[in-house]
Coordinates of N, CA and C in Angstrom, one line a residue:
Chain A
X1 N 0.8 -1.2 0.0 CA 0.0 0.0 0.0 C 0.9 1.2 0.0
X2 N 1.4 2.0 -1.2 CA 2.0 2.8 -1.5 C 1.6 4.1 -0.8
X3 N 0.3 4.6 -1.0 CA -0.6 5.6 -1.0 C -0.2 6.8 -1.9
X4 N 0.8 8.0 -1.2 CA 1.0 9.0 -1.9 C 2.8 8.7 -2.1
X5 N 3.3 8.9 -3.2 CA 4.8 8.9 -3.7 C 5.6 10.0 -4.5
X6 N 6.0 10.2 -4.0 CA 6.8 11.8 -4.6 C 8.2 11.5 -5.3
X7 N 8.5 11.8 -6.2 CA 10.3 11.7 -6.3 C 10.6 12.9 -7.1
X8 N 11.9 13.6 -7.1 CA 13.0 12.5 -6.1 C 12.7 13.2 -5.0
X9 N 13.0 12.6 -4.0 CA 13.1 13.1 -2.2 C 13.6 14.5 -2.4
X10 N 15.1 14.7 -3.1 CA 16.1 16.0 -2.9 C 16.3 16.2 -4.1
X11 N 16.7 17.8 -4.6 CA 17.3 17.9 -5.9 C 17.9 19.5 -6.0
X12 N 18.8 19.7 -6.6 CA 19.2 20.7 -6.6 C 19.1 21.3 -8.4
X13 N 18.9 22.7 -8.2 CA 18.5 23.3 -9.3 C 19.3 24.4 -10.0
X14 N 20.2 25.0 -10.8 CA 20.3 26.4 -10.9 C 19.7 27.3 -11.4
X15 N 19.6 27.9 -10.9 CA 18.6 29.4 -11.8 C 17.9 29.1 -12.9
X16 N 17.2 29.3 -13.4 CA 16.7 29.0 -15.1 C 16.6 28.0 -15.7
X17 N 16.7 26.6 -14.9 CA 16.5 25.2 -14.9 C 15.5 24.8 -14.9
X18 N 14.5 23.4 -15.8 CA 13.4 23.5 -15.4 C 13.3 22.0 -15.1
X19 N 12.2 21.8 -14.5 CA 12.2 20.2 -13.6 C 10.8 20.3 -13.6
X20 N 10.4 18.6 -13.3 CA 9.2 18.0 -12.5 C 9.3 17.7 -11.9
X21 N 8.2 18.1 -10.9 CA 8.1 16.8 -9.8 C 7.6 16.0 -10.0
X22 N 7.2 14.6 -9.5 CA 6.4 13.6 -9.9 C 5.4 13.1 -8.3
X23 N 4.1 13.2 -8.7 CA 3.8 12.7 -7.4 C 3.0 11.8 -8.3
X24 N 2.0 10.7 -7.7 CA 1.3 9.9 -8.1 C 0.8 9.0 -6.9
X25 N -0.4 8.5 -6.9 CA -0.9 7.7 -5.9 C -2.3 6.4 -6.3
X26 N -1.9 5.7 -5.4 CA -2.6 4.2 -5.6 C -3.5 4.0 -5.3
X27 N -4.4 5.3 -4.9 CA -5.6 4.8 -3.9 C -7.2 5.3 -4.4
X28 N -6.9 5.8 -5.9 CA -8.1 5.8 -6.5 C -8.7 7.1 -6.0
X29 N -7.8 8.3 -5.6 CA -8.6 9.1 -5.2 C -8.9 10.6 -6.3
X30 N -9.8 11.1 -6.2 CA -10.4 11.9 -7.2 C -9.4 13.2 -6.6
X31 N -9.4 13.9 -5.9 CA -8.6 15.2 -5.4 C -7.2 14.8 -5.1
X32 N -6.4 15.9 -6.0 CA -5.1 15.7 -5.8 C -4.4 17.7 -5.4
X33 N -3.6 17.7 -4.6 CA -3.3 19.2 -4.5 C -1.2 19.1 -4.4
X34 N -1.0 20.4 -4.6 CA 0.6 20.9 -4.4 C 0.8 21.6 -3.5
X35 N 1.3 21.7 -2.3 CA 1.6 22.2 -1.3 C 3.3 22.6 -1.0
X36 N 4.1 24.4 -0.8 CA 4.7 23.9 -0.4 C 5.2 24.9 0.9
X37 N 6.1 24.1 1.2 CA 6.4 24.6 3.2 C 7.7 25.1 3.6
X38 N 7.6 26.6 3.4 CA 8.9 27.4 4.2 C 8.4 27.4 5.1
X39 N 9.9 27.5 6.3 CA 9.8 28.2 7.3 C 9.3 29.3 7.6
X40 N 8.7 29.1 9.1 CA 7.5 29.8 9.3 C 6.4 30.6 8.8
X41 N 6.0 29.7 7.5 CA 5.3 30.0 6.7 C 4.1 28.8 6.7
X42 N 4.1 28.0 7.2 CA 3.3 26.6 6.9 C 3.1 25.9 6.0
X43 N 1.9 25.4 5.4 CA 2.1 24.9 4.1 C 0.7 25.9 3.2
X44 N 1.6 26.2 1.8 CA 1.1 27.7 0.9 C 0.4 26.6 0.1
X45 N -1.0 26.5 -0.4 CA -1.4 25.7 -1.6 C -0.8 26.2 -2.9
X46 N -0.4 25.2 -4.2 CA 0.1 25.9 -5.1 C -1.2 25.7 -6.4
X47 N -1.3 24.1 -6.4 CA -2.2 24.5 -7.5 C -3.6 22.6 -7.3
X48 N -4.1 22.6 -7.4 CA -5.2 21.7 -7.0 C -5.8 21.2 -8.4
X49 N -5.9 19.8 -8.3 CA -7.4 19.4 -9.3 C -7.9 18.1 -8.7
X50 N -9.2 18.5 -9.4 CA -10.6 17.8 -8.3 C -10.5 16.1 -9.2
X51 N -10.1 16.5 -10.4 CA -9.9 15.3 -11.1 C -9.7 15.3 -12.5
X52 N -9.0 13.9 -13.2 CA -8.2 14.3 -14.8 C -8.8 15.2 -15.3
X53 N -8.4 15.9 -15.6 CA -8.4 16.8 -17.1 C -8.8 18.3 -16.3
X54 N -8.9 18.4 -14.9 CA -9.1 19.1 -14.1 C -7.7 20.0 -13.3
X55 N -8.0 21.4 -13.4 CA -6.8 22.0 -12.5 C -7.6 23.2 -12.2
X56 N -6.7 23.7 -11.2 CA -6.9 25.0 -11.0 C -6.0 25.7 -9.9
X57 N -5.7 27.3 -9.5 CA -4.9 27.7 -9.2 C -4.9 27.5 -7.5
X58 N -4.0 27.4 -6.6 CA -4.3 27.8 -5.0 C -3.8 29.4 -5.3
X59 N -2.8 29.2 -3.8 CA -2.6 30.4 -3.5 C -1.4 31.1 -3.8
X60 N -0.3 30.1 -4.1 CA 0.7 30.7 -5.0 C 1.3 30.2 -6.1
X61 N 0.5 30.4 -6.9 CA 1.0 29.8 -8.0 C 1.2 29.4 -9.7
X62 N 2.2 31.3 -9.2 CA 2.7 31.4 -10.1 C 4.2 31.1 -10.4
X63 N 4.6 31.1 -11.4 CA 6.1 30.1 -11.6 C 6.2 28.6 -11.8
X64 N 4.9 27.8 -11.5 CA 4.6 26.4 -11.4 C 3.1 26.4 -12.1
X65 N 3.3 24.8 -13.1 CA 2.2 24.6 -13.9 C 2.0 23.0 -13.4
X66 N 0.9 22.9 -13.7 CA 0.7 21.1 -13.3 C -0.7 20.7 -14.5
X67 N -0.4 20.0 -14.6 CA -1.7 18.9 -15.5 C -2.2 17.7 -14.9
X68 N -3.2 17.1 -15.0 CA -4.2 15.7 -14.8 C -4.0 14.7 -15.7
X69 N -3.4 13.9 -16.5 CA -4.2 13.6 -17.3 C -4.6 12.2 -17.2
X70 N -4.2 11.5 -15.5 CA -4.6 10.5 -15.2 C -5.2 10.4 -13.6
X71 N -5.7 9.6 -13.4 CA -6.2 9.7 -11.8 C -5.0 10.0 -11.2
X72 N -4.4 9.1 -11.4 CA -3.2 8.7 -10.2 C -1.9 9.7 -10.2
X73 N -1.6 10.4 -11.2 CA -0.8 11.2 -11.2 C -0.8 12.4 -11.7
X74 N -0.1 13.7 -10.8 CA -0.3 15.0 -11.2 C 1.2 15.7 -10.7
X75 N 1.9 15.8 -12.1 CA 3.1 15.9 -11.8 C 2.8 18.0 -11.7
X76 N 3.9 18.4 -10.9 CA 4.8 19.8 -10.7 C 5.9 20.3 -11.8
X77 N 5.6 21.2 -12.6 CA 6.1 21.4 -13.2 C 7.2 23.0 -13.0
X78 N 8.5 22.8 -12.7 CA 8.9 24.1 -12.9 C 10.0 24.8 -13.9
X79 N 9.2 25.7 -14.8 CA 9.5 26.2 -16.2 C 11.1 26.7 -16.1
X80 N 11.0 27.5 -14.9 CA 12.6 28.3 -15.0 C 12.8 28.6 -13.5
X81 N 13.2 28.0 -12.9 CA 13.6 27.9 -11.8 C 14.4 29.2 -10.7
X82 N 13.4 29.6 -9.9 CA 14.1 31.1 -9.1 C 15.0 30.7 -7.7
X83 N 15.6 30.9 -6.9 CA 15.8 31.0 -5.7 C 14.8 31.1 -5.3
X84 N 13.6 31.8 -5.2 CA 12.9 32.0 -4.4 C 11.4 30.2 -4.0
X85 N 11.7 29.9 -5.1 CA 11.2 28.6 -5.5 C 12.3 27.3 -4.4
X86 N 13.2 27.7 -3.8 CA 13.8 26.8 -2.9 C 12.8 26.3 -1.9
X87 N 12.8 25.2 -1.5 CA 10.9 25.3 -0.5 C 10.9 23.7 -0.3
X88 N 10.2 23.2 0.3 CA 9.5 21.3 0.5 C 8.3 21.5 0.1
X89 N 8.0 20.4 -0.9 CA 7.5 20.4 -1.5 C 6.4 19.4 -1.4
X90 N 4.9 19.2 -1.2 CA 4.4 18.6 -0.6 C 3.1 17.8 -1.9
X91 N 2.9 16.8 -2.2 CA 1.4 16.4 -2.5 C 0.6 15.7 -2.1
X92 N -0.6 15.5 -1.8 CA -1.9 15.3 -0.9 C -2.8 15.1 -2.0
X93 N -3.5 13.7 -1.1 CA -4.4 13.4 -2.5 C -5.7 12.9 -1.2
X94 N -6.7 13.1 -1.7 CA -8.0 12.7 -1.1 C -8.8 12.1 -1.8
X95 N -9.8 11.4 -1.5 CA -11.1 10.7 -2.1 C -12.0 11.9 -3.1
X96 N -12.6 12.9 -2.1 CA -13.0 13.9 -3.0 C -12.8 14.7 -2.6
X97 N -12.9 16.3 -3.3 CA -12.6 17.5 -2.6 C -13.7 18.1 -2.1
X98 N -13.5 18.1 -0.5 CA -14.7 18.9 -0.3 C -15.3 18.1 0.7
X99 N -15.0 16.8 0.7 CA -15.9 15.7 1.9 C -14.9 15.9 3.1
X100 N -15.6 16.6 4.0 CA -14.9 16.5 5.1 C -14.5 15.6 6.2
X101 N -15.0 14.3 6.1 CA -14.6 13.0 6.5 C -13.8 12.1 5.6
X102 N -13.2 12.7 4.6 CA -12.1 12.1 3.4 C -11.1 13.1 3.3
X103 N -9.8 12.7 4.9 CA -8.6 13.5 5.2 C -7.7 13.2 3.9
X104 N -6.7 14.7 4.1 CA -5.6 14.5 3.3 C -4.5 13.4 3.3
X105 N -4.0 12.8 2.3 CA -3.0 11.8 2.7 C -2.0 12.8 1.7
X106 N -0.9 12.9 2.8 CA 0.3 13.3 2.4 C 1.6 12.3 1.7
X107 N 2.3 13.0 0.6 CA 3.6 12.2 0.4 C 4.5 12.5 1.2
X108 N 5.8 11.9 1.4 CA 6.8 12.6 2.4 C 7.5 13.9 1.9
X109 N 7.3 14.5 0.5 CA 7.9 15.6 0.3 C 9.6 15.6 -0.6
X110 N 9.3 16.5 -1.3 CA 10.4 16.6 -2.0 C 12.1 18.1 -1.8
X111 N 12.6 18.2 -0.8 CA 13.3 19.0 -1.0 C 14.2 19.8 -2.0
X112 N 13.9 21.2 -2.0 CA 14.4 21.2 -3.5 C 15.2 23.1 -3.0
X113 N 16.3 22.8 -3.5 CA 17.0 23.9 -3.7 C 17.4 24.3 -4.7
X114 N 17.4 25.9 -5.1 CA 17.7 26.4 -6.5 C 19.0 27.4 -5.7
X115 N 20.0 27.5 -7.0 CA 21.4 27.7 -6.1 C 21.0 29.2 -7.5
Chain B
X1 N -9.6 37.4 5.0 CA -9.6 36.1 4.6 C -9.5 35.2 5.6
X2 N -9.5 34.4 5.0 CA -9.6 33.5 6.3 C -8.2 32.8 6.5
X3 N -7.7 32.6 8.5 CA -6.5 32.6 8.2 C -6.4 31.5 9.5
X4 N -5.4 31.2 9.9 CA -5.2 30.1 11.4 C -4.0 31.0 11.8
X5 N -3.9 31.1 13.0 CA -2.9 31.7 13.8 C -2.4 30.7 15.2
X6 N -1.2 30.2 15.1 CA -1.0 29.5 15.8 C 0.3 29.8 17.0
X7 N 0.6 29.2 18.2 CA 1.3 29.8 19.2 C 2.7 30.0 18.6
X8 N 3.6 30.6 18.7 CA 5.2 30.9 18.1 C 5.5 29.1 19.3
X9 N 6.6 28.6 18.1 CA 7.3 27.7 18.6 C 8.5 28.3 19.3
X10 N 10.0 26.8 19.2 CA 9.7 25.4 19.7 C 9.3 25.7 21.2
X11 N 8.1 24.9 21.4 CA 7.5 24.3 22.8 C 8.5 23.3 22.9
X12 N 9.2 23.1 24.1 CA 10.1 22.4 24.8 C 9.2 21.7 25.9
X13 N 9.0 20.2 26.6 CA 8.4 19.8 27.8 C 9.2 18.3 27.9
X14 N 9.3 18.1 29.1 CA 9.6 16.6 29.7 C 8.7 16.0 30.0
X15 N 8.8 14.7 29.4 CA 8.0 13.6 29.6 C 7.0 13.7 30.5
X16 N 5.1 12.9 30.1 CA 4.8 13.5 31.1 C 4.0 15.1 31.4
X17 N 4.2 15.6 30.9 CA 4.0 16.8 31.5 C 2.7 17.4 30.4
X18 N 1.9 18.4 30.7 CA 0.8 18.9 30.0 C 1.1 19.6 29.1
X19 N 0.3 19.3 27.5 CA 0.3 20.2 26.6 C -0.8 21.2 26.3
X20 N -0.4 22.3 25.7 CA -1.2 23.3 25.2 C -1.1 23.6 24.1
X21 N -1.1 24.0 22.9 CA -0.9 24.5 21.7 C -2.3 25.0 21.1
X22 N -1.9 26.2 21.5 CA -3.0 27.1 20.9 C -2.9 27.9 19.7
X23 N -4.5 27.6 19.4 CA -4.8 28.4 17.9 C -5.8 29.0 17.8
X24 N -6.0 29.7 16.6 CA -6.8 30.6 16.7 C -7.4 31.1 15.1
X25 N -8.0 31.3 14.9 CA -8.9 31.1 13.0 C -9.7 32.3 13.1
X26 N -9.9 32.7 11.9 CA -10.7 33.5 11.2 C -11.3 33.0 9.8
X27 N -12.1 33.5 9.8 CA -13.1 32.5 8.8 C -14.6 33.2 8.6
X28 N -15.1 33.3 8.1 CA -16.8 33.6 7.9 C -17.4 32.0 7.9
X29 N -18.8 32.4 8.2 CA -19.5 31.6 8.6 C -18.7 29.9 9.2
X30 N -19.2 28.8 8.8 CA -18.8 27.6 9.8 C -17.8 27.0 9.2
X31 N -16.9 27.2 9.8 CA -15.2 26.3 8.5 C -15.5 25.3 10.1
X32 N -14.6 23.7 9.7 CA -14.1 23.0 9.9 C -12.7 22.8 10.5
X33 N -12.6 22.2 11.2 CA -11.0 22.6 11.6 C -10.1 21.5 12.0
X34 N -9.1 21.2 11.5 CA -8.3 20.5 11.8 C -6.9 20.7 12.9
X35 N -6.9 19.8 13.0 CA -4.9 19.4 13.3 C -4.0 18.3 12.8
X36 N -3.1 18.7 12.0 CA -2.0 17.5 11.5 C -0.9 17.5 12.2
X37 N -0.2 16.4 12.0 CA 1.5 16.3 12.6 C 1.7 15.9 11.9
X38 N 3.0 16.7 11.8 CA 4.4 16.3 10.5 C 5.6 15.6 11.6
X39 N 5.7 14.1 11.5 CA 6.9 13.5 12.0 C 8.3 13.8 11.3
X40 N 9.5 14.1 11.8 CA 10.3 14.0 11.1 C 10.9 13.4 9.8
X41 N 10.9 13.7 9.0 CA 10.9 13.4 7.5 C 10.1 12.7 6.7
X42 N 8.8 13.2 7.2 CA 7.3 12.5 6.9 C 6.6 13.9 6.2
X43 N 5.5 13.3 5.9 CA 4.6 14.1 5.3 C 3.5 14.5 6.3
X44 N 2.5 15.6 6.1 CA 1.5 15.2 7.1 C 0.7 14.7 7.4
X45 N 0.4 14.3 8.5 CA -0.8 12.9 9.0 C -2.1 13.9 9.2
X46 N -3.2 13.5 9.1 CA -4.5 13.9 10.2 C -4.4 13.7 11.6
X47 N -4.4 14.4 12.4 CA -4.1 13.8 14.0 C -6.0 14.1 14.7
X48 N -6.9 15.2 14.6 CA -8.3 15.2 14.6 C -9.0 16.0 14.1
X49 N -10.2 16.4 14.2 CA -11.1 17.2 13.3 C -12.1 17.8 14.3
X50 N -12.9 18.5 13.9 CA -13.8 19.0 14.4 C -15.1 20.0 13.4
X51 N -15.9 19.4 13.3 CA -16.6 19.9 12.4 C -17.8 20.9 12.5
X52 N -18.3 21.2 13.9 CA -19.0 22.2 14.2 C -18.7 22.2 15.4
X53 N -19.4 23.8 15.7 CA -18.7 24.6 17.6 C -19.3 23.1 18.4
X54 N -18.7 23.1 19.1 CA -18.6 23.0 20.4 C -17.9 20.8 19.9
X55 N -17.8 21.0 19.6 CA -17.2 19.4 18.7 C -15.9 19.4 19.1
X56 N -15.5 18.0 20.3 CA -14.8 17.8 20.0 C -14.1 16.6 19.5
X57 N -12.7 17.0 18.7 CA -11.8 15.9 18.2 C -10.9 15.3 19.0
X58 N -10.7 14.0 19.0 CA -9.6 13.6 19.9 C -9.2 12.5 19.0
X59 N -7.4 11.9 19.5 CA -6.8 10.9 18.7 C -5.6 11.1 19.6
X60 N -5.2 9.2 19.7 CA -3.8 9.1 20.8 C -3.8 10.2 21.6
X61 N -4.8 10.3 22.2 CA -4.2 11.2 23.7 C -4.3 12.9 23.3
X62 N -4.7 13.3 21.9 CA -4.9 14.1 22.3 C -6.2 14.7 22.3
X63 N -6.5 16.3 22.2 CA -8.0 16.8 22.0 C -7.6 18.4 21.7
X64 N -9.2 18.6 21.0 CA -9.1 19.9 20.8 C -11.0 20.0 20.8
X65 N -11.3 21.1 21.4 CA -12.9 21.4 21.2 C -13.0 22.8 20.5
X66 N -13.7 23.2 19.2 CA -14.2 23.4 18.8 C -14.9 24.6 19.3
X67 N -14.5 26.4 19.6 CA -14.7 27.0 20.3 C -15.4 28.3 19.1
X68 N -16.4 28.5 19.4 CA -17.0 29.1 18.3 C -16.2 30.3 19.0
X69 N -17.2 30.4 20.3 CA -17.4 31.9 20.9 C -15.9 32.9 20.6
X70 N -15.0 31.8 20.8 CA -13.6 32.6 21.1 C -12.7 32.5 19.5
X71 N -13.4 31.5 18.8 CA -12.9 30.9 17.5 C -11.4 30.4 17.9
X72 N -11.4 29.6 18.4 CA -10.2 28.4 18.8 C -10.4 27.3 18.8
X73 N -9.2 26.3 18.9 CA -9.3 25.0 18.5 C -7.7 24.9 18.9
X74 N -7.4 24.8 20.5 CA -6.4 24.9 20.9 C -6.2 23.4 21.5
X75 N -4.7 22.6 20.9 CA -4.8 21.3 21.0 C -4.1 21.2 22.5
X76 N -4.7 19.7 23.1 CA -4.4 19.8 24.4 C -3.8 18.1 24.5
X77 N -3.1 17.7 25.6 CA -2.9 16.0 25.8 C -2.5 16.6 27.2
X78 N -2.7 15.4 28.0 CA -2.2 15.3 29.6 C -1.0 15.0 30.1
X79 N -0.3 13.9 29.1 CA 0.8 13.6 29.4 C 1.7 13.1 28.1
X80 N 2.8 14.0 27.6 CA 3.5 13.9 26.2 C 4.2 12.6 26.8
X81 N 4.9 12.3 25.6 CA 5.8 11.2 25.4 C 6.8 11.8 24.5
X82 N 8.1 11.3 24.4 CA 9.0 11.2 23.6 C 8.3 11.2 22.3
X83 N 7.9 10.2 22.1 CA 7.5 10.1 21.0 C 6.4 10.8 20.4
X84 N 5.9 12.2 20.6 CA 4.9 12.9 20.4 C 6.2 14.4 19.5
X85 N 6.9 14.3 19.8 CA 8.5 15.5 19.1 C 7.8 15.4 17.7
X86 N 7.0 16.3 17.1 CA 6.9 16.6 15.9 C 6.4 18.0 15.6
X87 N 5.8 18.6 14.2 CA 5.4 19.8 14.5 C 3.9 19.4 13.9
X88 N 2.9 20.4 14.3 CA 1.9 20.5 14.6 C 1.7 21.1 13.5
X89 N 0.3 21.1 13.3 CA 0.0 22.5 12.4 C -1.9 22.5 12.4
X90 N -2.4 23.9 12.9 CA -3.6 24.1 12.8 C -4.5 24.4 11.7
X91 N -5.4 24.1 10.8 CA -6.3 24.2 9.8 C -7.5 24.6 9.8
X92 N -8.1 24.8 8.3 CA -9.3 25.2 9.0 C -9.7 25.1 7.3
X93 N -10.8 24.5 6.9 CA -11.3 24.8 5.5 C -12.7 25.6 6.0
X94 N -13.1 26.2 5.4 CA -14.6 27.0 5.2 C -15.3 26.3 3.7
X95 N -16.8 26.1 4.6 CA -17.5 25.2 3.0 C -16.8 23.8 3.0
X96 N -16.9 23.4 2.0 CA -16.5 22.1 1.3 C -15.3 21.9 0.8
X97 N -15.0 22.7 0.7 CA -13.6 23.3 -0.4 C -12.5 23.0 0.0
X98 N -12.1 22.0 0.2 CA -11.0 21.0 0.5 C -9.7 21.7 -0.3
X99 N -9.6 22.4 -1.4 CA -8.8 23.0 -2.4 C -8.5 23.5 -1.2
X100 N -9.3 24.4 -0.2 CA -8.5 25.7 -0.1 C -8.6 25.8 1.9
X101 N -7.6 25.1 1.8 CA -7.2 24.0 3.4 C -6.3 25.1 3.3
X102 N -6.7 26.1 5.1 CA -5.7 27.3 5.4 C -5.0 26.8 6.2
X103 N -3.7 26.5 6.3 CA -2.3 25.9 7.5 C -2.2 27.2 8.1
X104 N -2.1 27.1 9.9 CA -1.1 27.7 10.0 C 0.2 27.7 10.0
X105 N 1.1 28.2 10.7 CA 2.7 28.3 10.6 C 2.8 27.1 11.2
X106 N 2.3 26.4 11.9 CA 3.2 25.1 12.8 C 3.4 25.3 14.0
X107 N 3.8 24.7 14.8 CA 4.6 24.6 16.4 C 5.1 23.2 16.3
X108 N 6.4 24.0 16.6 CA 7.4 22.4 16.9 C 7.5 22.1 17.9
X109 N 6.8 20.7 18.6 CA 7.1 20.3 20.1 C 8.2 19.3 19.8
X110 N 9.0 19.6 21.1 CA 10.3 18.9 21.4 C 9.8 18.1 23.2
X111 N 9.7 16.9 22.8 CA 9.4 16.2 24.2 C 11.1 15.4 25.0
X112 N 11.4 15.9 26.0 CA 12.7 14.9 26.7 C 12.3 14.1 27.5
X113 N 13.0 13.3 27.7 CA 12.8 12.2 28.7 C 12.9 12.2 29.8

């Protein structure tokens, strides 16, 4: 029972570089979200969809694009990579969005520095 | 907007001894409220919930009730353990809208033996 899976764990970036993340999960759930976590900042939503072919924006997120185009996986995309984009990088997938007895299940996160 | 406000960390306690971690939300009308823990190099768990005032959530020892009047949802347990050292974090969705789950900053408890 995998649940939520992120890779890679760590990665280093420089300036103007661009990368994916990869998250994906095994548990058939329709809501998938991007979350990520500076210090003392908590965790910032980046971009959410309720299901394939579905997206839409959170709260910060601009610099980062994501697509659906299967249940189980909704990779992070980043076009050109800033310093300011250094952060842990979080995905959370639920049954549906919006059922408040269907908690978030987190992956362990992806650390990522841009030099 | 709607936001969670949570106590400035690290909370330091030995074994044993009573927790408090207070929070505090803004929100229109009736949000939902959570608490998670992030164990060390983990992702976040659900730890409990609470879904209208006066509701409370509890899980392993801990609780939180559901305070309309004051709008808090301050997490409490009687006696830590070592193994409770993680950081916290208070939530709160408003409506349905799971998309737009407000974190606050965290509190890191450090439990010694």
């Amino acid at each position: 029972n995998a649940g939520v899976t992120q890779t890679p764990k760590f990665q280093v970036l420089k300036t103007g570089q661009s990368m994916t993340l990869q998250c994906a999960q095994d548990m058939n759930h329709e809501y998938m979200s991007w979350y990520r976590q500076d210090p003392g900042m908590g965790l910032r939503l980046i971009h959410y969809s309720v299901g394939a072919g579905i997206t839409d924006q959170g709260e910060v997120p601009n610099g980062y694009n994501v697509s659906r185009s299967t249940t189980e996986d909704f990779p992070l995309r980043l076009l050109s990579a800033a310093p300011s984009q250094t952060s842990v990088y979080f995905c959370a997938s639920s049954y549906v969005q919006g059922q408040i007895n269907s908690p978030l299940h987190f992956g362990n996160g992806t650390r990522l520095t841009v030099t | 907007g709607d936001s969670v406000t949570q106590m400035e960390g690290p909370v330091t306690l030995s074994e044993e001894a009573f927790l408090t971690i207070n929070c505090t939300y803004t929100a229109t009308g009736y949000p939902s409220l959570f608490w998670y823990v992030q164990y060390p190099g983990e992702g976040l768990q659900l730890l409990l919930k609470a879904t209208k005032a006066d509701d409370k959530g509890s899980n392993k020892g801990f609780e939180a009730t559901y305070r309309k009047e004051t709008t808090s949802f301050h997490l409490e347990k009687g006696s830590v353990q070592v193994s409770d050292s993680a950081v916290y974090f208070c939530a709160l969705v408003r409506g349905s809208t799971l998309g737009r789950l407000y974190f606050g900053r965290g509190t890191q408890l450090t439990v010694w033996p």
